[in-house]
Short mmCIF file of N, CA and C in Angstrom, two decimals:
data_model
loop_
_atom_site.label_atom_id
_atom_site.label_comp_id
_atom_site.label_asym_id
_atom_site.label_seq_id
_atom_site.Cartn_x
_atom_site.Cartn_y
_atom_site.Cartn_z
N MET A 1 18.89 -29.34 44.48
CA MET A 1 19.60 -30.57 44.32
C MET A 1 20.50 -31.21 45.81
N LYS A 2 20.90 -32.32 46.23
CA LYS A 2 21.70 -32.32 46.70
C LYS A 2 23.26 -33.38 45.71
N HIS A 3 24.11 -33.27 46.19
CA HIS A 3 25.55 -33.65 45.51
C HIS A 3 26.04 -34.87 46.16
N PRO A 4 26.18 -35.59 45.33
CA PRO A 4 26.94 -37.40 45.74
C PRO A 4 28.39 -36.80 46.46
N ILE A 5 28.18 -35.76 47.15
CA ILE A 5 29.66 -35.38 47.43
C ILE A 5 30.14 -35.81 48.47
N VAL A 6 31.06 -36.54 49.08
CA VAL A 6 31.17 -36.73 50.42
C VAL A 6 32.64 -36.27 51.05
N MET A 7 32.53 -36.19 52.36
CA MET A 7 34.27 -35.75 52.62
C MET A 7 35.43 -35.85 51.97
N ASP A 8 35.02 -36.81 52.05
CA ASP A 8 36.44 -37.67 51.47
C ASP A 8 36.37 -37.14 49.79
N ASN A 9 35.82 -36.91 49.48
CA ASN A 9 35.78 -36.82 47.59
C ASN A 9 35.53 -35.32 46.98
N PHE A 10 35.97 -34.03 48.21
CA PHE A 10 36.36 -33.00 47.71
C PHE A 10 37.35 -32.56 47.12
N THR A 11 38.73 -33.39 47.24
CA THR A 11 39.94 -33.47 46.83
C THR A 11 39.18 -34.37 45.08
N ASP A 12 38.33 -34.67 44.99
CA ASP A 12 39.13 -35.63 43.54
C ASP A 12 37.58 -34.18 42.89
N LEU A 13 36.72 -33.33 43.20
CA LEU A 13 35.61 -32.73 42.81
C LEU A 13 36.84 -31.81 42.49
N PHE A 14 37.96 -31.20 43.16
CA PHE A 14 38.52 -30.11 43.02
C PHE A 14 39.79 -30.44 42.06
N ASP A 15 40.33 -31.62 41.87
CA ASP A 15 41.04 -31.84 40.58
C ASP A 15 40.22 -31.87 39.67
N SER A 16 38.81 -32.37 39.40
CA SER A 16 37.91 -32.50 38.26
C SER A 16 38.01 -31.10 37.45
N LEU A 17 37.95 -29.89 38.57
CA LEU A 17 37.57 -28.81 38.31
C LEU A 17 38.48 -27.73 38.07
N LEU A 18 39.95 -28.41 38.54
CA LEU A 18 41.40 -27.92 37.84
C LEU A 18 41.62 -28.80 36.80
N HIS A 19 41.32 -29.61 36.53
CA HIS A 19 41.54 -30.27 35.05
C HIS A 19 40.95 -29.63 34.29
N ASN A 20 39.97 -29.38 34.21
CA ASN A 20 38.39 -29.63 32.88
C ASN A 20 38.33 -28.15 33.01
N CYS A 21 38.35 -27.36 33.59
CA CYS A 21 38.36 -25.66 33.73
C CYS A 21 39.80 -24.71 32.93
N GLY A 22 40.42 -25.67 32.87
CA GLY A 22 41.56 -24.99 31.74
C GLY A 22 42.40 -23.91 32.80
N SER A 23 41.83 -22.94 33.83
CA SER A 23 42.38 -22.46 34.50
C SER A 23 41.97 -22.14 36.16
N ILE A 24 43.00 -21.90 37.21
CA ILE A 24 42.61 -21.89 38.56
C ILE A 24 41.34 -20.98 38.42
N ASP A 25 41.54 -20.00 38.16
CA ASP A 25 40.14 -18.92 38.36
C ASP A 25 38.69 -19.43 37.67
N ILE A 26 38.85 -19.72 37.01
CA ILE A 26 37.69 -20.29 36.03
C ILE A 26 37.27 -21.32 37.18
N ALA A 27 37.88 -22.70 37.57
CA ALA A 27 38.17 -23.23 38.62
C ALA A 27 37.33 -23.13 39.22
N GLU A 28 37.74 -21.95 40.19
CA GLU A 28 37.15 -21.43 41.23
C GLU A 28 35.84 -20.65 41.49
N ALA A 29 35.83 -20.09 40.38
CA ALA A 29 34.79 -19.23 39.81
C ALA A 29 33.55 -20.70 39.96
N GLU A 30 33.82 -21.78 39.28
CA GLU A 30 32.09 -22.74 39.41
C GLU A 30 32.62 -23.29 40.24
N PHE A 31 33.59 -23.54 41.48
CA PHE A 31 32.89 -24.35 42.69
C PHE A 31 32.23 -23.51 43.09
N LYS A 32 32.63 -21.86 43.37
CA LYS A 32 32.02 -20.65 44.04
C LYS A 32 30.26 -20.71 43.15
N ARG A 33 30.01 -20.76 42.46
CA ARG A 33 28.90 -20.78 41.91
C ARG A 33 28.39 -22.14 42.67
N MET A 34 29.04 -23.13 42.78
CA MET A 34 28.37 -25.23 42.99
C MET A 34 28.44 -24.94 44.41
N ILE A 35 28.89 -23.64 45.31
CA ILE A 35 28.41 -24.43 46.71
C ILE A 35 27.55 -22.86 46.32
N ALA A 36 27.13 -22.17 45.86
CA ALA A 36 26.13 -20.79 46.03
C ALA A 36 25.07 -21.34 45.52
N ASP A 37 25.10 -22.08 44.83
CA ASP A 37 23.25 -23.25 44.45
C ASP A 37 23.18 -23.80 45.27
N ASP A 38 23.90 -24.66 46.48
CA ASP A 38 23.74 -26.22 46.71
C ASP A 38 24.25 -25.78 48.13
N ALA A 39 23.01 -25.20 49.14
CA ALA A 39 23.43 -25.72 50.64
C ALA A 39 23.96 -26.93 51.04
N ASP A 40 24.05 -27.71 50.58
CA ASP A 40 24.68 -29.17 51.25
C ASP A 40 25.41 -29.44 51.12
N LEU A 41 26.04 -29.31 49.43
CA LEU A 41 27.37 -29.45 49.20
C LEU A 41 28.29 -27.86 50.25
N ARG A 42 27.38 -26.49 50.05
CA ARG A 42 28.01 -25.91 51.08
C ARG A 42 28.34 -26.44 52.47
N ALA A 43 27.31 -26.84 53.16
CA ALA A 43 27.41 -27.65 54.64
C ALA A 43 28.82 -28.37 54.62
N ASP A 44 28.65 -29.06 53.76
CA ASP A 44 30.10 -30.01 53.41
C ASP A 44 31.35 -29.59 53.16
N TYR A 45 31.43 -28.30 52.49
CA TYR A 45 32.38 -28.20 52.20
C TYR A 45 33.40 -27.10 53.81
N ARG A 46 32.25 -26.56 54.17
CA ARG A 46 32.94 -25.90 55.60
C ARG A 46 32.87 -26.59 56.59
N GLN A 47 32.51 -28.03 56.40
CA GLN A 47 32.80 -28.90 57.10
C GLN A 47 34.47 -29.63 56.76
N TRP A 48 34.79 -30.04 55.67
CA TRP A 48 35.83 -30.38 54.67
C TRP A 48 37.28 -29.31 55.42
N CYS A 49 36.45 -28.12 55.34
CA CYS A 49 37.62 -26.89 55.24
C CYS A 49 38.10 -27.08 56.82
N LEU A 50 36.79 -27.18 57.66
CA LEU A 50 37.07 -27.18 58.76
C LEU A 50 37.94 -28.51 59.90
N GLU A 51 37.55 -29.32 58.86
CA GLU A 51 38.31 -30.92 59.19
C GLU A 51 39.92 -30.72 58.62
N THR A 52 40.53 -29.84 57.88
CA THR A 52 41.80 -30.06 57.01
C THR A 52 42.37 -28.69 57.43
N GLY A 53 41.40 -28.25 58.36
CA GLY A 53 42.22 -26.73 58.59
C GLY A 53 42.56 -25.17 57.69
N HIS A 54 41.82 -25.69 56.53
CA HIS A 54 40.83 -24.18 55.67
C HIS A 54 40.41 -23.50 56.29
N THR A 55 40.19 -22.37 55.52
CA THR A 55 39.39 -21.12 55.93
C THR A 55 38.05 -21.54 54.34
N GLU A 56 37.17 -21.24 54.44
CA GLU A 56 36.29 -20.82 53.34
C GLU A 56 36.60 -20.50 52.92
N ARG A 57 36.88 -19.02 52.46
CA ARG A 57 37.32 -18.04 52.16
C ARG A 57 38.16 -18.94 50.98
N CYS A 58 39.34 -19.15 51.15
CA CYS A 58 40.95 -19.68 50.77
C CYS A 58 40.63 -21.62 50.77
N GLY A 59 40.03 -22.16 51.34
CA GLY A 59 39.93 -23.31 51.19
C GLY A 59 40.63 -24.06 49.62
N PHE A 60 39.57 -23.72 48.29
CA PHE A 60 39.79 -24.48 47.23
C PHE A 60 41.14 -23.61 46.90
N MET A 61 41.38 -22.10 46.80
CA MET A 61 42.84 -22.11 46.40
C MET A 61 43.80 -22.27 47.30
N ASP A 62 43.66 -22.49 48.50
CA ASP A 62 44.66 -23.41 49.06
C ASP A 62 45.52 -24.27 48.33
N TYR A 63 43.88 -25.55 48.13
CA TYR A 63 44.46 -26.62 47.34
C TYR A 63 44.67 -26.37 46.25
N ALA A 64 44.63 -25.99 45.24
CA ALA A 64 44.33 -25.71 44.18
C ALA A 64 46.17 -25.33 44.00
N ASP A 65 47.13 -24.45 44.95
CA ASP A 65 48.42 -24.22 44.76
C ASP A 65 49.02 -25.69 45.35
N GLU A 66 48.42 -25.79 46.21
CA GLU A 66 48.92 -27.16 46.67
C GLU A 66 48.85 -28.61 45.27
N TYR A 67 47.33 -28.61 44.81
CA TYR A 67 48.28 -29.21 43.77
C TYR A 67 49.04 -28.86 42.91
N LEU A 68 49.40 -27.53 42.16
CA LEU A 68 50.00 -26.88 41.11
C LEU A 68 51.33 -27.21 41.68
N ASP A 69 51.70 -27.26 42.92
CA ASP A 69 53.04 -27.39 43.61
C ASP A 69 53.61 -28.93 43.50
N SER A 70 52.60 -30.00 43.79
CA SER A 70 52.85 -31.06 43.83
C SER A 70 52.78 -31.41 42.50
N GLN A 71 52.33 -31.00 41.23
CA GLN A 71 52.08 -31.19 39.79
C GLN A 71 53.99 -30.75 39.38
N ASP A 72 54.45 -29.69 40.07
CA ASP A 72 55.63 -29.15 39.34
C ASP A 72 56.57 -29.98 40.03
N SER A 73 56.27 -30.36 40.60
CA SER A 73 57.40 -31.67 41.94
C SER A 73 57.55 -32.86 40.72
N VAL A 74 56.34 -33.40 40.41
CA VAL A 74 56.31 -34.49 39.78
C VAL A 74 57.45 -34.41 38.41
N TRP A 75 57.67 -32.83 37.74
CA TRP A 75 58.23 -32.48 36.21
C TRP A 75 59.45 -32.17 37.18
N ASP A 76 59.91 -31.89 38.61
CA ASP A 76 61.27 -30.91 39.05
C ASP A 76 61.72 -32.63 39.05
N SER A 77 61.25 -33.96 39.77
CA SER A 77 61.69 -35.06 39.55
C SER A 77 62.07 -35.85 38.39
N LEU A 78 61.43 -35.65 37.29
CA LEU A 78 61.58 -36.03 36.18
C LEU A 78 63.31 -34.96 35.13
N THR A 79 62.99 -33.97 35.09
CA THR A 79 63.80 -33.28 35.36
C THR A 79 65.03 -33.70 35.86
N ASP A 80 65.36 -34.29 37.36
CA ASP A 80 66.71 -34.65 37.89
C ASP A 80 66.77 -35.97 37.52
N TYR A 81 66.10 -36.69 37.59
CA TYR A 81 66.30 -38.15 36.51
C TYR A 81 67.11 -37.66 35.18
N ASP A 82 66.17 -37.00 34.51
CA ASP A 82 67.14 -36.65 33.28
C ASP A 82 68.32 -36.39 33.27
N SER A 83 69.04 -35.57 34.37
CA SER A 83 70.10 -35.08 34.31
C SER A 83 71.15 -35.96 34.79
N GLN A 84 70.77 -36.91 35.48
CA GLN A 84 72.46 -38.22 36.10
C GLN A 84 72.16 -38.97 35.24
#
């Protein structure tokens, strides 16, 4: 089964998994299952990793860490605003 994922949509896929799975570990396991089951998706992911400078082994987790850091910075900025 070919997924309709294009290079620009990996971040959308990752965001969706992180949001819907409830934990990074579960989201990562779901993503690994998806790329294990679909050679085309795996090839697209490999290309995404090359273009973004991530390794295939750590690409999802690197993205998840960046995503969580960005979410923390949103809360930090709200806290900063409340302090003023």
